[in-house]
Each structure stands twice: as C-alpha cells, then as structure tokens.
Amino acid sequence: QYAPTNPSPFLSSVLSSHLSCIDLPCIHSTQSVCNPAWPLAVLFPIQIASLLMTLVRKSLISTRAYHYAYTASLVAPWLVGIRHMKIACSPDFAVMVTLGYAMYKLRCKGVRKYALWIPAVALRIAIGDSMINYTAW
C-alpha cells in the first residue's frame, strides 16, 4: 500500500519557513485587478500537484521528486508577477505582495481572517474593475 514519506529535512525547513512567501501571489491572485488573467497563474501549481501525485502513486517518480517539482511549481506565480511588472510597468504585483505580507503579519498577531478578508473582497468588488489594465492583453 502507498505510504507517503517525509521530504528531506532541508526541504521541510525550506517549506515551513518560506511557504507563506511562496503562497502570497497564489492567495492574492484572486484580488488582482490590473490583469484579469492573473488568477490563471495559480492553476499551474494546482494542476501539476495532481499530476505529480498520480505519478508518485504509480511509482513513476519518488516522493522526493514530487516535493521538489511541486516547490518549483509554486515559484511560477512569482515569475508571472515579476514579468507582468516588467512588461506592463504596473505595480499591482508589488501591491499584492505587500498586502499579503501585511495580512500574514496581522494573522500572526491574532487578527481574525474574516476581519481581514471581508474588507479586501469588498474593495475588490467596489473598485476593482475600474483599475483593469487593458494593455496587458
């Protein structure tokens, strides 16, 4: 029977200390307003995880390979965001990362997630579509 193994100690420490930094663009891609295609950037890590899990289950790759490939796929939204900032000269990615970091720090201080997300979603609904950057298409 399949029993997943723990990733290497190095990978575990990297994931535990930097996972929130990797996930910031993924979490806040739903709030992106300047490039409507931005939420599609997070589909790659989600879909590749399913594929990789299938490959592990069929013993085509090791669990360690799964963890390395999945961690690498989590970098994809960062690359998309940096590319978007460079080409479109738009600060929306930097704003999302800053907002995500502030929300993460507030959650660490005990602020309830609903107190953070309700205003963020309300602002996205209220002013989001007026900020769409049509030159990104």
Short mmCIF file of C-alpha atoms in Angstrom, two decimals:
data_model
loop_
_atom_site.label_atom_id
_atom_site.label_comp_id
_atom_site.label_asym_id
_atom_site.label_seq_id
_atom_site.Cartn_x
_atom_site.Cartn_y
_atom_site.Cartn_z
CA GLN A 1 0.00 0.00 0.00
CA TYR A 2 1.16 3.50 -0.76
CA ALA A 3 2.54 5.37 2.22
CA PRO A 4 3.91 8.87 1.62
CA THR A 5 7.30 9.58 3.09
CA ASN A 6 8.51 12.78 4.61
CA PRO A 7 10.52 15.07 2.37
CA SER A 8 14.15 15.70 3.13
CA PRO A 9 14.87 17.68 6.32
CA PHE A 10 16.27 20.53 4.21
CA LEU A 11 13.14 20.70 2.08
CA SER A 12 10.93 20.55 5.17
CA SER A 13 12.73 23.52 6.71
CA VAL A 14 12.54 25.49 3.47
CA LEU A 15 8.84 24.75 3.08
CA SER A 16 7.95 25.58 6.65
CA SER A 17 9.88 28.84 6.71
CA HIS A 18 9.11 30.10 3.21
CA LEU A 19 5.78 28.55 2.25
CA SER A 20 3.86 31.68 3.17
CA CYS A 21 6.16 33.76 0.95
CA ILE A 22 5.63 31.34 -1.93
CA ASP A 23 1.87 31.28 -1.41
CA LEU A 24 1.37 35.07 -1.26
CA PRO A 25 0.87 35.51 -5.01
CA CYS A 26 -1.37 32.46 -5.10
CA ILE A 27 -3.54 33.62 -2.24
CA HIS A 28 -3.91 37.16 -3.51
CA SER A 29 -4.24 36.38 -7.19
CA THR A 30 -7.97 36.39 -6.61
CA GLN A 31 -7.70 40.04 -5.63
CA SER A 32 -5.74 41.11 -8.71
CA VAL A 33 -7.39 43.93 -10.56
CA CYS A 34 -4.91 45.13 -13.17
CA ASN A 35 -4.55 41.91 -15.15
CA PRO A 36 -7.66 39.73 -15.36
CA ALA A 37 -5.54 36.73 -16.41
CA TRP A 38 -3.51 36.79 -13.19
CA PRO A 39 -5.66 34.17 -11.36
CA LEU A 40 -4.79 31.69 -14.13
CA ALA A 41 -1.15 31.73 -12.95
CA VAL A 42 -2.08 29.75 -9.85
CA LEU A 43 -3.69 26.94 -11.83
CA PHE A 44 -0.32 25.50 -12.84
CA PRO A 45 0.79 24.54 -9.28
CA ILE A 46 -2.65 23.14 -8.50
CA GLN A 47 -2.82 21.02 -11.65
CA ILE A 48 0.80 19.88 -11.56
CA ALA A 49 0.30 18.69 -7.96
CA SER A 50 -2.45 16.33 -9.09
CA LEU A 51 -0.32 15.01 -11.93
CA LEU A 52 2.68 14.54 -9.66
CA MET A 53 0.61 12.74 -7.02
CA THR A 54 -0.60 10.35 -9.71
CA LEU A 55 2.98 9.72 -10.83
CA VAL A 56 4.03 9.03 -7.24
CA ARG A 57 1.13 6.65 -6.73
CA LYS A 58 2.13 4.75 -9.88
CA SER A 59 5.77 4.72 -8.69
CA LEU A 60 6.98 6.65 -11.74
CA ILE A 61 8.64 9.31 -9.58
CA SER A 62 9.75 9.37 -5.96
CA THR A 63 8.12 11.35 -3.20
CA ARG A 64 11.22 13.50 -3.02
CA ALA A 65 10.87 14.33 -6.74
CA TYR A 66 7.23 15.23 -6.10
CA HIS A 67 8.20 17.68 -3.36
CA TYR A 68 10.94 19.30 -5.42
CA ALA A 69 8.75 19.63 -8.52
CA TYR A 70 5.81 20.99 -6.53
CA THR A 71 8.01 23.53 -4.75
CA ALA A 72 9.38 24.62 -8.12
CA SER A 73 5.84 24.99 -9.48
CA LEU A 74 4.95 27.29 -6.60
CA VAL A 75 7.53 29.73 -7.93
CA ALA A 76 5.60 30.11 -11.21
CA PRO A 77 3.18 32.80 -9.92
CA TRP A 78 6.18 34.83 -8.75
CA LEU A 79 7.71 34.65 -12.22
CA VAL A 80 4.43 35.64 -13.85
CA GLY A 81 4.06 38.57 -11.45
CA ILE A 82 7.62 39.80 -11.97
CA ARG A 83 7.23 39.50 -15.74
CA HIS A 84 3.95 41.41 -15.59
CA MET A 85 5.55 44.22 -13.55
CA LYS A 86 8.40 44.47 -16.05
CA ILE A 87 6.34 44.39 -19.25
CA ALA A 88 3.19 46.26 -18.20
CA CYS A 89 5.01 48.69 -15.88
CA SER A 90 2.25 48.06 -13.38
CA PRO A 91 2.77 47.91 -9.61
CA ASP A 92 -0.15 45.55 -8.93
CA PHE A 93 2.08 42.56 -8.13
CA ALA A 94 4.11 44.55 -5.61
CA VAL A 95 0.87 45.84 -4.07
CA MET A 96 -0.49 42.29 -3.78
CA VAL A 97 2.68 41.01 -2.15
CA THR A 98 2.70 43.94 0.29
CA LEU A 99 -0.97 43.41 1.10
CA GLY A 100 -0.38 39.69 1.54
CA TYR A 101 2.57 40.25 3.84
CA ALA A 102 0.58 42.71 5.96
CA MET A 103 -2.36 40.31 6.19
CA TYR A 104 0.01 37.45 7.13
CA LYS A 105 1.60 39.51 9.91
CA LEU A 106 -1.82 40.56 11.21
CA ARG A 107 -2.96 36.92 11.26
CA CYS A 108 0.18 36.04 13.24
CA LYS A 109 -0.82 38.70 15.77
CA GLY A 110 -4.24 37.09 16.22
CA VAL A 111 -6.49 39.16 13.93
CA ARG A 112 -9.35 37.02 12.67
CA LYS A 113 -9.24 36.10 8.99
CA TYR A 114 -12.75 37.42 8.39
CA ALA A 115 -11.74 40.84 9.69
CA LEU A 116 -9.00 40.87 7.06
CA TRP A 117 -10.69 39.25 4.07
CA ILE A 118 -14.11 40.92 4.14
CA PRO A 119 -12.68 44.45 3.58
CA ALA A 120 -10.25 43.13 0.93
CA VAL A 121 -13.01 41.41 -1.04
CA ALA A 122 -15.35 44.40 -0.62
CA LEU A 123 -12.68 46.74 -2.01
CA ARG A 124 -12.07 44.38 -4.92
CA ILE A 125 -15.78 44.39 -5.75
CA ALA A 126 -16.16 48.15 -5.27
CA ILE A 127 -13.15 49.50 -7.19
CA GLY A 128 -11.53 46.51 -8.86
CA ASP A 129 -12.91 46.69 -12.37
CA SER A 130 -12.10 50.37 -12.72
CA MET A 131 -8.38 49.51 -12.44
CA ILE A 132 -8.13 46.83 -15.15
CA ASN A 133 -5.08 47.36 -17.31
CA TYR A 134 -6.29 46.62 -20.82
CA THR A 135 -2.78 47.00 -22.25
CA ALA A 136 -1.88 43.69 -20.56
CA TRP A 137 -3.97 41.84 -23.13
#
